[in-house]
Amino acid sequence: MSFSRNITALAFVILSALTLWANHPWLSRVYEYRPAPGQFINTLPVSRVGEPVDSVLARCHRSICGHVDTVSVTFHGEVITRVDTVWAESMISLGGYGGYVIVGFDHPVVNMHTYDFEIQGNAFVSDRETRGGSSEPGIVMVGVDMNGNGVPDDGDAWYELAGSEYSHPKTQHDYTITYYRPDENKPRTPSHVDPYLNDTTYIRWTSNDVDPDSISGYMSRNTAHNQPYWPLWLQDEESLTFTGSKLRCNAVDLGGNDGNSYFVQYFFDWGYVDNLPNNPNFISEEGSVYNPGFKIDWAVDEQGRHVNLTHIDFIKIYNAMNQYCGWTGETSTEVAAGIDFHPDAVLPDIIVGDVDGDAEVSISDVNALISYILAGVVTTVADVNQDGEVNISDVNKLIDLILQ
Ligand SMILES: [Ca+2]
Ligand SMILES: [Ca+2]
Ligand SMILES: [Ca+2]
Ligand SMILES: [Ca+2]
């Protein structure tokens, strides 16, 4: 009996150690949460006036980090890993356009040149229109911890994952919006048309939209969500400004039988958070409608050029829509959980300066580097001085290394 008990105890110790040492596949860090105003702000997650930002981050952590079970499924003939059950507590809302969260795992996500990770939302298929439903797309940016300090900050490099709408003529890159903090005591301006909107001049915003009819407006307050929409821990900020790429509106009011509106938000093809359902059990006439995840290989730089990344350290998700859908309110990306599909992948050793990958730093690397610069290709191996760009300063650094 004592022998088996010892064996059991030993197994427990080994298992515990393995658990401690193994990389967790689920999200384990929330570095920053800066939502735009919105109808779920201060409720998803709950926040209170004067609450320190660390406390808000801890609530976000409880909502979206934590255990995820996976299962293998076949998608378009390819066996891939899928999230089966998420044990994270809840989800968080990013509010209107530009609101964001920066998250990470307890390890770098290695680029395996396939679907590398997933960030879940709460999109669903309409029972009237299988090509849409609730779709509130958020753009994913990936960050590399270039200065190696373990946190996302100014020294790091960030790249957008180019989803299906990246090159669409109605996608506006370098979009900027500013929201102005409302006076919660001002007289409300109820809608004469929609009884569910009790203040149509609640939060004013301005933007640089290419459409002159969309350069300013108001976020309304609706009767279903009557709490302050401005983040309560950002009460000292007069305005909030967000910049990024903006996707075109995807909502159509199909109209309801009772005379009310019935909004359907049409799904974009791929590459966004909270755009398509999380699970492949929604089957439309066109096939399986769901989000299979994200590929690090979709990364592009600010000029839209493909970037070869060996790994990423941080993930930023921001709401890519400035869209208002009547009584259902502003379109706002939700983030519910995340998973690294291959948490035990090993990061390849990189010799700084070995641009051509032959395991030594020599003059042939200069040739390889110049080829990358001329082709406008940004890769981790060519970024010799590790500043997030590939240019002549990397040639100088490389020559220094060769002459050492
Ligand atoms: Ca959503
Ligand atoms: Ca950093
Ligand atoms: Ca080399
Ligand atoms: Ca560089």
PDB file of C-alpha atoms in Angstrom, residues 44-319:
ATOM      1  CA  LEU A  44     -17.759  43.810 -19.625  1.00  0.00           C
ATOM      2  CA  PRO A  45     -15.701  43.854 -17.474  1.00  0.00           C
ATOM      3  CA  VAL A  46     -17.305  45.622 -14.532  1.00  0.00           C
ATOM      4  CA  SER A  47     -15.403  48.704 -13.460  1.00  0.00           C
ATOM      5  CA  ARG A  48     -15.934  51.416 -10.893  1.00  0.00           C
ATOM      6  CA  VAL A  49     -15.162  55.125 -10.615  1.00  0.00           C
ATOM      7  CA  GLY A  50     -11.614  55.664  -9.481  1.00  0.00           C
ATOM      8  CA  GLU A  51     -10.631  52.025  -9.939  1.00  0.00           C
ATOM      9  CA  PRO A  52      -6.891  51.656 -10.571  1.00  0.00           C
ATOM     10  CA  VAL A  53      -6.026  50.407 -14.030  1.00  0.00           C
ATOM     11  CA  ASP A  54      -4.289  47.340 -12.552  1.00  0.00           C
ATOM     12  CA  SER A  55      -7.589  46.295 -11.030  1.00  0.00           C
ATOM     13  CA  VAL A  56      -9.335  46.677 -14.394  1.00  0.00           C
ATOM     14  CA  LEU A  57      -6.599  44.574 -16.007  1.00  0.00           C
ATOM     15  CA  ALA A  58      -7.096  41.899 -13.344  1.00  0.00           C
ATOM     16  CA  ARG A  59     -10.808  41.762 -14.209  1.00  0.00           C
ATOM     17  CA  CYS A  60      -9.915  41.429 -17.904  1.00  0.00           C
ATOM     18  CA  HIS A  61      -7.512  38.636 -16.987  1.00  0.00           C
ATOM     19  CA  ARG A  62     -10.239  36.722 -15.170  1.00  0.00           C
ATOM     20  CA  SER A  63     -12.569  37.239 -18.134  1.00  0.00           C
ATOM     21  CA  ILE A  64     -10.413  36.041 -21.021  1.00  0.00           C
ATOM     22  CA  CYS A  65      -7.363  34.178 -19.697  1.00  0.00           C
ATOM     23  CA  GLY A  66      -7.442  30.629 -18.499  1.00  0.00           C
ATOM     24  CA  HIS A  67      -7.967  27.066 -19.396  1.00  0.00           C
ATOM     25  CA  VAL A  68      -9.066  25.942 -22.863  1.00  0.00           C
ATOM     26  CA  ASP A  69      -9.687  22.359 -24.011  1.00  0.00           C
ATOM     27  CA  THR A  70      -8.892  21.506 -27.605  1.00  0.00           C
ATOM     28  CA  VAL A  71     -10.089  18.973 -30.137  1.00  0.00           C
ATOM     29  CA  SER A  72      -8.929  18.000 -33.639  1.00  0.00           C
ATOM     30  CA  VAL A  73     -11.333  18.579 -36.526  1.00  0.00           C
ATOM     31  CA  THR A  74     -11.128  18.408 -40.305  1.00  0.00           C
ATOM     32  CA  PHE A  75     -11.497  21.756 -42.071  1.00  0.00           C
ATOM     33  CA  HIS A  76     -11.380  21.820 -45.886  1.00  0.00           C
ATOM     34  CA  GLY A  77      -9.592  18.458 -45.815  1.00  0.00           C
ATOM     35  CA  GLU A  78      -6.959  19.587 -43.317  1.00  0.00           C
ATOM     36  CA  VAL A  79      -6.846  18.286 -39.737  1.00  0.00           C
ATOM     37  CA  ILE A  80      -6.433  21.232 -37.415  1.00  0.00           C
ATOM     38  CA  THR A  81      -6.620  21.895 -33.701  1.00  0.00           C
ATOM     39  CA  ARG A  82      -9.757  23.596 -32.465  1.00  0.00           C
ATOM     40  CA  VAL A  83     -10.941  25.038 -29.219  1.00  0.00           C
ATOM     41  CA  ASP A  84     -13.444  22.652 -27.677  1.00  0.00           C
ATOM     42  CA  THR A  85     -14.321  24.207 -24.348  1.00  0.00           C
ATOM     43  CA  VAL A  86     -13.234  27.558 -22.980  1.00  0.00           C
ATOM     44  CA  TRP A  87     -13.040  27.844 -19.225  1.00  0.00           C
ATOM     45  CA  ALA A  88     -12.226  31.541 -19.191  1.00  0.00           C
ATOM     46  CA  GLU A  89     -14.931  33.277 -17.167  1.00  0.00           C
ATOM     47  CA  SER A  90     -16.457  35.718 -19.593  1.00  0.00           C
ATOM     48  CA  MET A  91     -15.455  38.159 -22.323  1.00  0.00           C
ATOM     49  CA  ILE A  92     -14.546  41.801 -22.646  1.00  0.00           C
ATOM     50  CA  SER A  93     -15.905  44.491 -24.947  1.00  0.00           C
ATOM     51  CA  LEU A  94     -13.619  46.835 -26.871  1.00  0.00           C
ATOM     52  CA  GLY A  95     -16.317  49.516 -27.317  1.00  0.00           C
ATOM     53  CA  GLY A  96     -16.530  51.617 -30.484  1.00  0.00           C
ATOM     54  CA  TYR A  97     -13.950  51.939 -33.247  1.00  0.00           C
ATOM     55  CA  GLY A  98     -10.339  51.674 -32.139  1.00  0.00           C
ATOM     56  CA  GLY A  99     -10.828  50.328 -28.617  1.00  0.00           C
ATOM     57  CA  TYR A 100      -8.184  47.694 -27.978  1.00  0.00           C
ATOM     58  CA  VAL A 101      -6.660  45.082 -25.722  1.00  0.00           C
ATOM     59  CA  ILE A 102      -3.083  43.767 -25.788  1.00  0.00           C
ATOM     60  CA  VAL A 103      -2.690  40.167 -24.677  1.00  0.00           C
ATOM     61  CA  GLY A 104      -0.116  37.403 -24.721  1.00  0.00           C
ATOM     62  CA  PHE A 105       0.737  33.860 -23.758  1.00  0.00           C
ATOM     63  CA  ASP A 106       3.347  32.670 -21.256  1.00  0.00           C
ATOM     64  CA  HIS A 107       5.719  32.047 -24.182  1.00  0.00           C
ATOM     65  CA  PRO A 108       6.366  33.420 -27.690  1.00  0.00           C
ATOM     66  CA  VAL A 109       4.040  32.087 -30.393  1.00  0.00           C
ATOM     67  CA  VAL A 110       6.247  30.400 -32.991  1.00  0.00           C
ATOM     68  CA  ASN A 111       5.410  30.931 -36.662  1.00  0.00           C
ATOM     69  CA  MET A 112       4.603  27.420 -37.970  1.00  0.00           C
ATOM     70  CA  HIS A 113       3.359  28.773 -41.313  1.00  0.00           C
ATOM     71  CA  THR A 114      -0.156  27.525 -40.696  1.00  0.00           C
ATOM     72  CA  TYR A 115      -2.986  28.646 -38.409  1.00  0.00           C
ATOM     73  CA  ASP A 116      -0.882  29.637 -35.435  1.00  0.00           C
ATOM     74  CA  PHE A 117      -3.343  30.968 -32.875  1.00  0.00           C
ATOM     75  CA  GLU A 118      -6.919  31.953 -32.343  1.00  0.00           C
ATOM     76  CA  ILE A 119      -8.657  34.788 -30.563  1.00  0.00           C
ATOM     77  CA  GLN A 120     -12.316  34.059 -29.903  1.00  0.00           C
ATOM     78  CA  GLY A 121     -15.248  36.477 -29.993  1.00  0.00           C
ATOM     79  CA  ASN A 122     -18.995  35.963 -29.750  1.00  0.00           C
ATOM     80  CA  ALA A 123     -20.092  36.197 -33.406  1.00  0.00           C
ATOM     81  CA  PHE A 124     -23.099  34.118 -34.443  1.00  0.00           C
ATOM     82  CA  VAL A 125     -25.157  33.253 -37.516  1.00  0.00           C
ATOM     83  CA  SER A 126     -28.547  34.894 -38.036  1.00  0.00           C
ATOM     84  CA  ASP A 127     -31.523  32.542 -38.260  1.00  0.00           C
ATOM     85  CA  ARG A 128     -32.694  34.557 -41.286  1.00  0.00           C
ATOM     86  CA  GLU A 129     -29.440  34.984 -43.207  1.00  0.00           C
ATOM     87  CA  THR A 130     -26.606  32.433 -42.996  1.00  0.00           C
ATOM     88  CA  ARG A 131     -24.077  34.813 -44.601  1.00  0.00           C
ATOM     89  CA  GLY A 132     -24.283  37.076 -41.614  1.00  0.00           C
ATOM     90  CA  GLY A 133     -25.594  37.589 -38.132  1.00  0.00           C
ATOM     91  CA  SER A 134     -23.624  39.239 -35.389  1.00  0.00           C
ATOM     92  CA  SER A 135     -20.246  40.120 -36.909  1.00  0.00           C
ATOM     93  CA  GLU A 136     -18.165  42.811 -35.202  1.00  0.00           C
ATOM     94  CA  PRO A 137     -14.717  42.462 -36.760  1.00  0.00           C
ATOM     95  CA  GLY A 138     -11.592  43.378 -34.858  1.00  0.00           C
ATOM     96  CA  ILE A 139      -8.206  43.664 -36.531  1.00  0.00           C
ATOM     97  CA  VAL A 140      -5.287  41.695 -35.095  1.00  0.00           C
ATOM     98  CA  MET A 141      -1.821  43.174 -34.774  1.00  0.00           C
ATOM     99  CA  VAL A 142       1.171  41.094 -33.722  1.00  0.00           C
ATOM    100  CA  GLY A 143       4.067  42.461 -31.741  1.00  0.00           C
ATOM    101  CA  VAL A 144       7.670  41.343 -31.404  1.00  0.00           C
ATOM    102  CA  ASP A 145       9.455  42.219 -28.179  1.00  0.00           C
ATOM    103  CA  MET A 146      12.440  43.763 -29.969  1.00  0.00           C
ATOM    104  CA  ASN A 147      13.900  45.344 -26.839  1.00  0.00           C
ATOM    105  CA  GLY A 148      13.466  42.085 -24.940  1.00  0.00           C
ATOM    106  CA  ASN A 149      11.996  43.614 -21.785  1.00  0.00           C
ATOM    107  CA  GLY A 150       8.983  41.292 -21.710  1.00  0.00           C
ATOM    108  CA  VAL A 151       6.336  43.984 -22.126  1.00  0.00           C
ATOM    109  CA  PRO A 152       4.870  45.756 -25.148  1.00  0.00           C
ATOM    110  CA  ASP A 153       6.327  49.262 -25.335  1.00  0.00           C
ATOM    111  CA  ASP A 154       7.899  51.818 -27.634  1.00  0.00           C
ATOM    112  CA  GLY A 155      10.935  49.707 -28.428  1.00  0.00           C
ATOM    113  CA  ASP A 156       8.908  46.956 -30.076  1.00  0.00           C
ATOM    114  CA  ALA A 157       7.773  46.219 -33.637  1.00  0.00           C
ATOM    115  CA  TRP A 158       4.106  45.825 -34.550  1.00  0.00           C
ATOM    116  CA  TYR A 159       2.534  44.418 -37.690  1.00  0.00           C
ATOM    117  CA  GLU A 160      -1.065  44.144 -38.852  1.00  0.00           C
ATOM    118  CA  LEU A 161      -2.356  40.731 -39.838  1.00  0.00           C
ATOM    119  CA  ALA A 162      -3.848  41.459 -43.247  1.00  0.00           C
ATOM    120  CA  GLY A 163      -7.306  39.871 -43.278  1.00  0.00           C
ATOM    121  CA  SER A 164      -9.544  39.377 -46.292  1.00  0.00           C
ATOM    122  CA  GLU A 165     -10.502  43.087 -46.468  1.00  0.00           C
ATOM    123  CA  TYR A 166      -6.990  44.518 -46.210  1.00  0.00           C
ATOM    124  CA  SER A 167      -6.837  45.586 -49.874  1.00  0.00           C
ATOM    125  CA  HIS A 168     -10.545  46.324 -50.289  1.00  0.00           C
ATOM    126  CA  PRO A 169     -10.993  49.815 -51.807  1.00  0.00           C
ATOM    127  CA  LYS A 170     -13.278  50.809 -48.927  1.00  0.00           C
ATOM    128  CA  THR A 171     -10.755  49.870 -46.236  1.00  0.00           C
ATOM    129  CA  GLN A 172      -9.286  53.103 -44.889  1.00  0.00           C
ATOM    130  CA  HIS A 173      -5.765  52.763 -43.527  1.00  0.00           C
ATOM    131  CA  ASP A 174      -4.484  55.520 -41.204  1.00  0.00           C
ATOM    132  CA  TYR A 175      -7.992  56.185 -39.918  1.00  0.00           C
ATOM    133  CA  THR A 176      -8.157  58.294 -36.757  1.00  0.00           C
ATOM    134  CA  ILE A 177     -11.118  58.923 -34.496  1.00  0.00           C
ATOM    135  CA  THR A 178     -11.449  61.035 -31.356  1.00  0.00           C
ATOM    136  CA  TYR A 179     -14.226  60.624 -28.790  1.00  0.00           C
ATOM    137  CA  TYR A 180     -15.034  63.471 -26.383  1.00  0.00           C
ATOM    138  CA  ARG A 181     -15.889  62.723 -22.783  1.00  0.00           C
ATOM    139  CA  PRO A 182     -19.604  63.383 -22.208  1.00  0.00           C
ATOM    140  CA  ASP A 183     -21.232  65.342 -19.420  1.00  0.00           C
ATOM    141  CA  GLU A 184     -23.270  62.605 -17.738  1.00  0.00           C
ATOM    142  CA  ASN A 185     -25.674  65.251 -16.392  1.00  0.00           C
ATOM    143  CA  LYS A 186     -26.517  66.962 -19.660  1.00  0.00           C
ATOM    144  CA  PRO A 187     -30.178  66.869 -20.783  1.00  0.00           C
ATOM    145  CA  ARG A 188     -30.770  63.777 -22.903  1.00  0.00           C
ATOM    146  CA  THR A 189     -31.895  63.894 -26.522  1.00  0.00           C
ATOM    147  CA  PRO A 190     -34.263  60.962 -27.026  1.00  0.00           C
ATOM    148  CA  SER A 191     -34.834  59.649 -30.539  1.00  0.00           C
ATOM    149  CA  HIS A 192     -38.146  60.627 -32.157  1.00  0.00           C
ATOM    150  CA  VAL A 193     -37.932  57.490 -34.279  1.00  0.00           C
ATOM    151  CA  ASP A 194     -36.428  54.785 -32.086  1.00  0.00           C
ATOM    152  CA  PRO A 195     -37.923  54.452 -28.589  1.00  0.00           C
ATOM    153  CA  TYR A 196     -34.904  52.409 -27.476  1.00  0.00           C
ATOM    154  CA  LEU A 197     -32.470  55.325 -27.895  1.00  0.00           C
ATOM    155  CA  ASN A 198     -32.713  57.699 -24.926  1.00  0.00           C
ATOM    156  CA  ASP A 199     -29.820  60.014 -25.875  1.00  0.00           C
ATOM    157  CA  THR A 200     -28.801  60.463 -29.510  1.00  0.00           C
ATOM    158  CA  THR A 201     -26.210  63.179 -28.694  1.00  0.00           C
ATOM    159  CA  TYR A 202     -24.475  61.262 -25.904  1.00  0.00           C
ATOM    160  CA  ILE A 203     -20.819  60.949 -26.952  1.00  0.00           C
ATOM    161  CA  ARG A 204     -19.485  63.155 -29.733  1.00  0.00           C
ATOM    162  CA  TRP A 205     -16.742  61.927 -32.043  1.00  0.00           C
ATOM    163  CA  THR A 206     -14.767  63.303 -34.983  1.00  0.00           C
ATOM    164  CA  SER A 207     -12.675  61.413 -37.528  1.00  0.00           C
ATOM    165  CA  ASN A 208     -10.651  61.762 -40.710  1.00  0.00           C
ATOM    166  CA  ASP A 209     -13.023  59.487 -42.645  1.00  0.00           C
ATOM    167  CA  VAL A 210     -12.610  59.779 -46.437  1.00  0.00           C
ATOM    168  CA  ASP A 211     -16.412  59.972 -46.601  1.00  0.00           C
ATOM    169  CA  PRO A 212     -17.268  63.606 -45.755  1.00  0.00           C
ATOM    170  CA  ASP A 213     -20.615  62.461 -44.362  1.00  0.00           C
ATOM    171  CA  SER A 214     -18.827  60.355 -41.731  1.00  0.00           C
ATOM    172  CA  ILE A 215     -16.307  62.761 -40.235  1.00  0.00           C
ATOM    173  CA  SER A 216     -18.312  63.433 -37.090  1.00  0.00           C
ATOM    174  CA  GLY A 217     -21.272  62.105 -35.169  1.00  0.00           C
ATOM    175  CA  TYR A 218     -22.542  60.866 -31.855  1.00  0.00           C
ATOM    176  CA  MET A 219     -22.603  57.539 -30.094  1.00  0.00           C
ATOM    177  CA  SER A 220     -26.148  57.178 -28.773  1.00  0.00           C
ATOM    178  CA  ARG A 221     -27.153  55.773 -25.422  1.00  0.00           C
ATOM    179  CA  ASN A 222     -29.812  53.077 -25.458  1.00  0.00           C
ATOM    180  CA  THR A 223     -32.352  52.032 -22.867  1.00  0.00           C
ATOM    181  CA  ALA A 224     -30.932  48.512 -22.546  1.00  0.00           C
ATOM    182  CA  HIS A 225     -27.593  49.896 -21.314  1.00  0.00           C
ATOM    183  CA  ASN A 226     -27.981  52.933 -19.131  1.00  0.00           C
ATOM    184  CA  GLN A 227     -24.593  53.010 -17.351  1.00  0.00           C
ATOM    185  CA  PRO A 228     -21.862  55.492 -18.322  1.00  0.00           C
ATOM    186  CA  TYR A 229     -20.258  54.441 -21.613  1.00  0.00           C
ATOM    187  CA  TRP A 230     -16.970  56.294 -20.997  1.00  0.00           C
ATOM    188  CA  PRO A 231     -14.373  54.041 -19.285  1.00  0.00           C
ATOM    189  CA  LEU A 232     -14.707  54.943 -15.603  1.00  0.00           C
ATOM    190  CA  TRP A 233     -10.984  54.579 -14.921  1.00  0.00           C
ATOM    191  CA  LEU A 234     -10.274  57.142 -17.680  1.00  0.00           C
ATOM    192  CA  GLN A 235     -12.375  59.926 -16.199  1.00  0.00           C
ATOM    193  CA  ASP A 236      -9.430  62.319 -16.227  1.00  0.00           C
ATOM    194  CA  GLU A 237      -9.099  62.113 -20.004  1.00  0.00           C
ATOM    195  CA  GLU A 238     -11.011  64.776 -21.930  1.00  0.00           C
ATOM    196  CA  SER A 239     -10.828  62.769 -25.138  1.00  0.00           C
ATOM    197  CA  LEU A 240      -9.735  59.377 -26.421  1.00  0.00           C
ATOM    198  CA  THR A 241      -8.049  59.045 -29.814  1.00  0.00           C
ATOM    199  CA  PHE A 242      -7.553  55.797 -31.708  1.00  0.00           C
ATOM    200  CA  THR A 243      -5.754  55.144 -35.001  1.00  0.00           C
ATOM    201  CA  GLY A 244      -5.651  52.125 -37.280  1.00  0.00           C
ATOM    202  CA  SER A 245      -7.295  50.583 -40.316  1.00  0.00           C
ATOM    203  CA  LYS A 246     -11.070  50.898 -40.631  1.00  0.00           C
ATOM    204  CA  LEU A 247     -13.203  48.329 -42.404  1.00  0.00           C
ATOM    205  CA  ARG A 248     -16.363  49.234 -44.311  1.00  0.00           C
ATOM    206  CA  CYS A 249     -19.764  48.865 -42.689  1.00  0.00           C
ATOM    207  CA  ASN A 250     -21.186  45.359 -42.909  1.00  0.00           C
ATOM    208  CA  ALA A 251     -24.710  45.846 -41.493  1.00  0.00           C
ATOM    209  CA  VAL A 252     -27.994  45.808 -43.376  1.00  0.00           C
ATOM    210  CA  ASP A 253     -31.394  46.381 -41.801  1.00  0.00           C
ATOM    211  CA  LEU A 254     -33.599  43.590 -43.154  1.00  0.00           C
ATOM    212  CA  GLY A 255     -36.599  44.862 -41.187  1.00  0.00           C
ATOM    213  CA  GLY A 256     -38.635  42.839 -38.737  1.00  0.00           C
ATOM    214  CA  ASN A 257     -42.193  41.531 -38.985  1.00  0.00           C
ATOM    215  CA  ASP A 258     -43.207  43.810 -36.129  1.00  0.00           C
ATOM    216  CA  GLY A 259     -41.980  46.941 -37.931  1.00  0.00           C
ATOM    217  CA  ASN A 260     -38.777  47.117 -35.879  1.00  0.00           C
ATOM    218  CA  SER A 261     -35.353  46.948 -37.425  1.00  0.00           C
ATOM    219  CA  TYR A 262     -33.559  43.631 -37.855  1.00  0.00           C
ATOM    220  CA  PHE A 263     -29.875  44.173 -38.444  1.00  0.00           C
ATOM    221  CA  VAL A 264     -27.708  41.549 -40.090  1.00  0.00           C
ATOM    222  CA  GLN A 265     -23.956  42.126 -40.109  1.00  0.00           C
ATOM    223  CA  TYR A 266     -22.474  40.273 -43.073  1.00  0.00           C
ATOM    224  CA  PHE A 267     -19.368  38.183 -42.373  1.00  0.00           C
ATOM    225  CA  PHE A 268     -16.054  39.108 -43.919  1.00  0.00           C
ATOM    226  CA  ASP A 269     -14.204  36.124 -45.380  1.00  0.00           C
ATOM    227  CA  TRP A 270     -11.368  35.624 -42.889  1.00  0.00           C
ATOM    228  CA  GLY A 271      -8.760  37.204 -40.687  1.00  0.00           C
ATOM    229  CA  TYR A 272     -10.722  39.075 -37.978  1.00  0.00           C
ATOM    230  CA  VAL A 273     -11.729  38.554 -34.357  1.00  0.00           C
ATOM    231  CA  ASP A 274     -15.481  38.371 -33.558  1.00  0.00           C
ATOM    232  CA  ASN A 275     -16.300  38.251 -37.279  1.00  0.00           C
ATOM    233  CA  LEU A 276     -17.232  34.566 -37.685  1.00  0.00           C
ATOM    234  CA  PRO A 277     -18.492  32.053 -35.098  1.00  0.00           C
ATOM    235  CA  ASN A 278     -15.864  30.318 -32.969  1.00  0.00           C
ATOM    236  CA  ASN A 279     -17.013  26.798 -33.703  1.00  0.00           C
ATOM    237  CA  PRO A 280     -17.422  24.868 -36.956  1.00  0.00           C
ATOM    238  CA  ASN A 281     -20.860  23.505 -36.090  1.00  0.00           C
ATOM    239  CA  PHE A 282     -22.511  26.351 -37.983  1.00  0.00           C
ATOM    240  CA  ILE A 283     -22.952  25.073 -41.521  1.00  0.00           C
ATOM    241  CA  SER A 284     -24.370  27.350 -44.221  1.00  0.00           C
ATOM    242  CA  GLU A 285     -25.178  26.606 -47.861  1.00  0.00           C
ATOM    243  CA  GLU A 286     -21.659  27.816 -48.699  1.00  0.00           C
ATOM    244  CA  GLY A 287     -20.067  25.408 -46.212  1.00  0.00           C
ATOM    245  CA  SER A 288     -18.690  25.740 -42.739  1.00  0.00           C
ATOM    246  CA  VAL A 289     -18.919  29.295 -41.455  1.00  0.00           C
ATOM    247  CA  TYR A 290     -16.417  29.864 -38.697  1.00  0.00           C
ATOM    248  CA  ASN A 291     -13.077  31.387 -37.853  1.00  0.00           C
ATOM    249  CA  PRO A 292     -10.229  28.849 -38.079  1.00  0.00           C
ATOM    250  CA  GLY A 293      -7.772  31.273 -36.473  1.00  0.00           C
ATOM    251  CA  PHE A 294      -4.860  33.455 -37.499  1.00  0.00           C
ATOM    252  CA  LYS A 295      -1.586  32.970 -39.334  1.00  0.00           C
ATOM    253  CA  ILE A 296       1.514  34.926 -38.355  1.00  0.00           C
ATOM    254  CA  ASP A 297       2.375  34.768 -42.067  1.00  0.00           C
ATOM    255  CA  TRP A 298      -0.399  37.328 -42.734  1.00  0.00           C
ATOM    256  CA  ALA A 299       1.748  40.028 -41.089  1.00  0.00           C
ATOM    257  CA  VAL A 300       2.405  43.162 -43.152  1.00  0.00           C
ATOM    258  CA  ASP A 301       4.366  46.307 -42.391  1.00  0.00           C
ATOM    259  CA  GLU A 302       3.028  49.869 -42.613  1.00  0.00           C
ATOM    260  CA  GLN A 303       3.572  49.862 -46.382  1.00  0.00           C
ATOM    261  CA  GLY A 304       1.573  46.671 -46.707  1.00  0.00           C
ATOM    262  CA  ARG A 305       4.616  44.510 -47.479  1.00  0.00           C
ATOM    263  CA  HIS A 306       4.709  40.936 -46.260  1.00  0.00           C
ATOM    264  CA  VAL A 307       6.839  40.397 -43.158  1.00  0.00           C
ATOM    265  CA  ASN A 308       8.532  37.098 -42.328  1.00  0.00           C
ATOM    266  CA  LEU A 309       8.390  36.641 -38.574  1.00  0.00           C
ATOM    267  CA  THR A 310       9.883  33.695 -36.719  1.00  0.00           C
ATOM    268  CA  HIS A 311       7.590  34.332 -33.736  1.00  0.00           C
ATOM    269  CA  ILE A 312       5.475  36.929 -31.978  1.00  0.00           C
ATOM    270  CA  ASP A 313       5.320  37.988 -28.332  1.00  0.00           C
ATOM    271  CA  PHE A 314       2.201  40.168 -28.143  1.00  0.00           C
ATOM    272  CA  ILE A 315      -1.231  40.327 -29.768  1.00  0.00           C
ATOM    273  CA  LYS A 316      -3.290  43.486 -30.039  1.00  0.00           C
ATOM    274  CA  ILE A 317      -6.954  43.337 -31.051  1.00  0.00           C
ATOM    275  CA  TYR A 318      -8.819  46.521 -31.909  1.00  0.00           C
ATOM    276  CA  ASN A 319     -12.340  47.190 -33.110  1.00  0.00           C
TER     277      ASN A 319
END
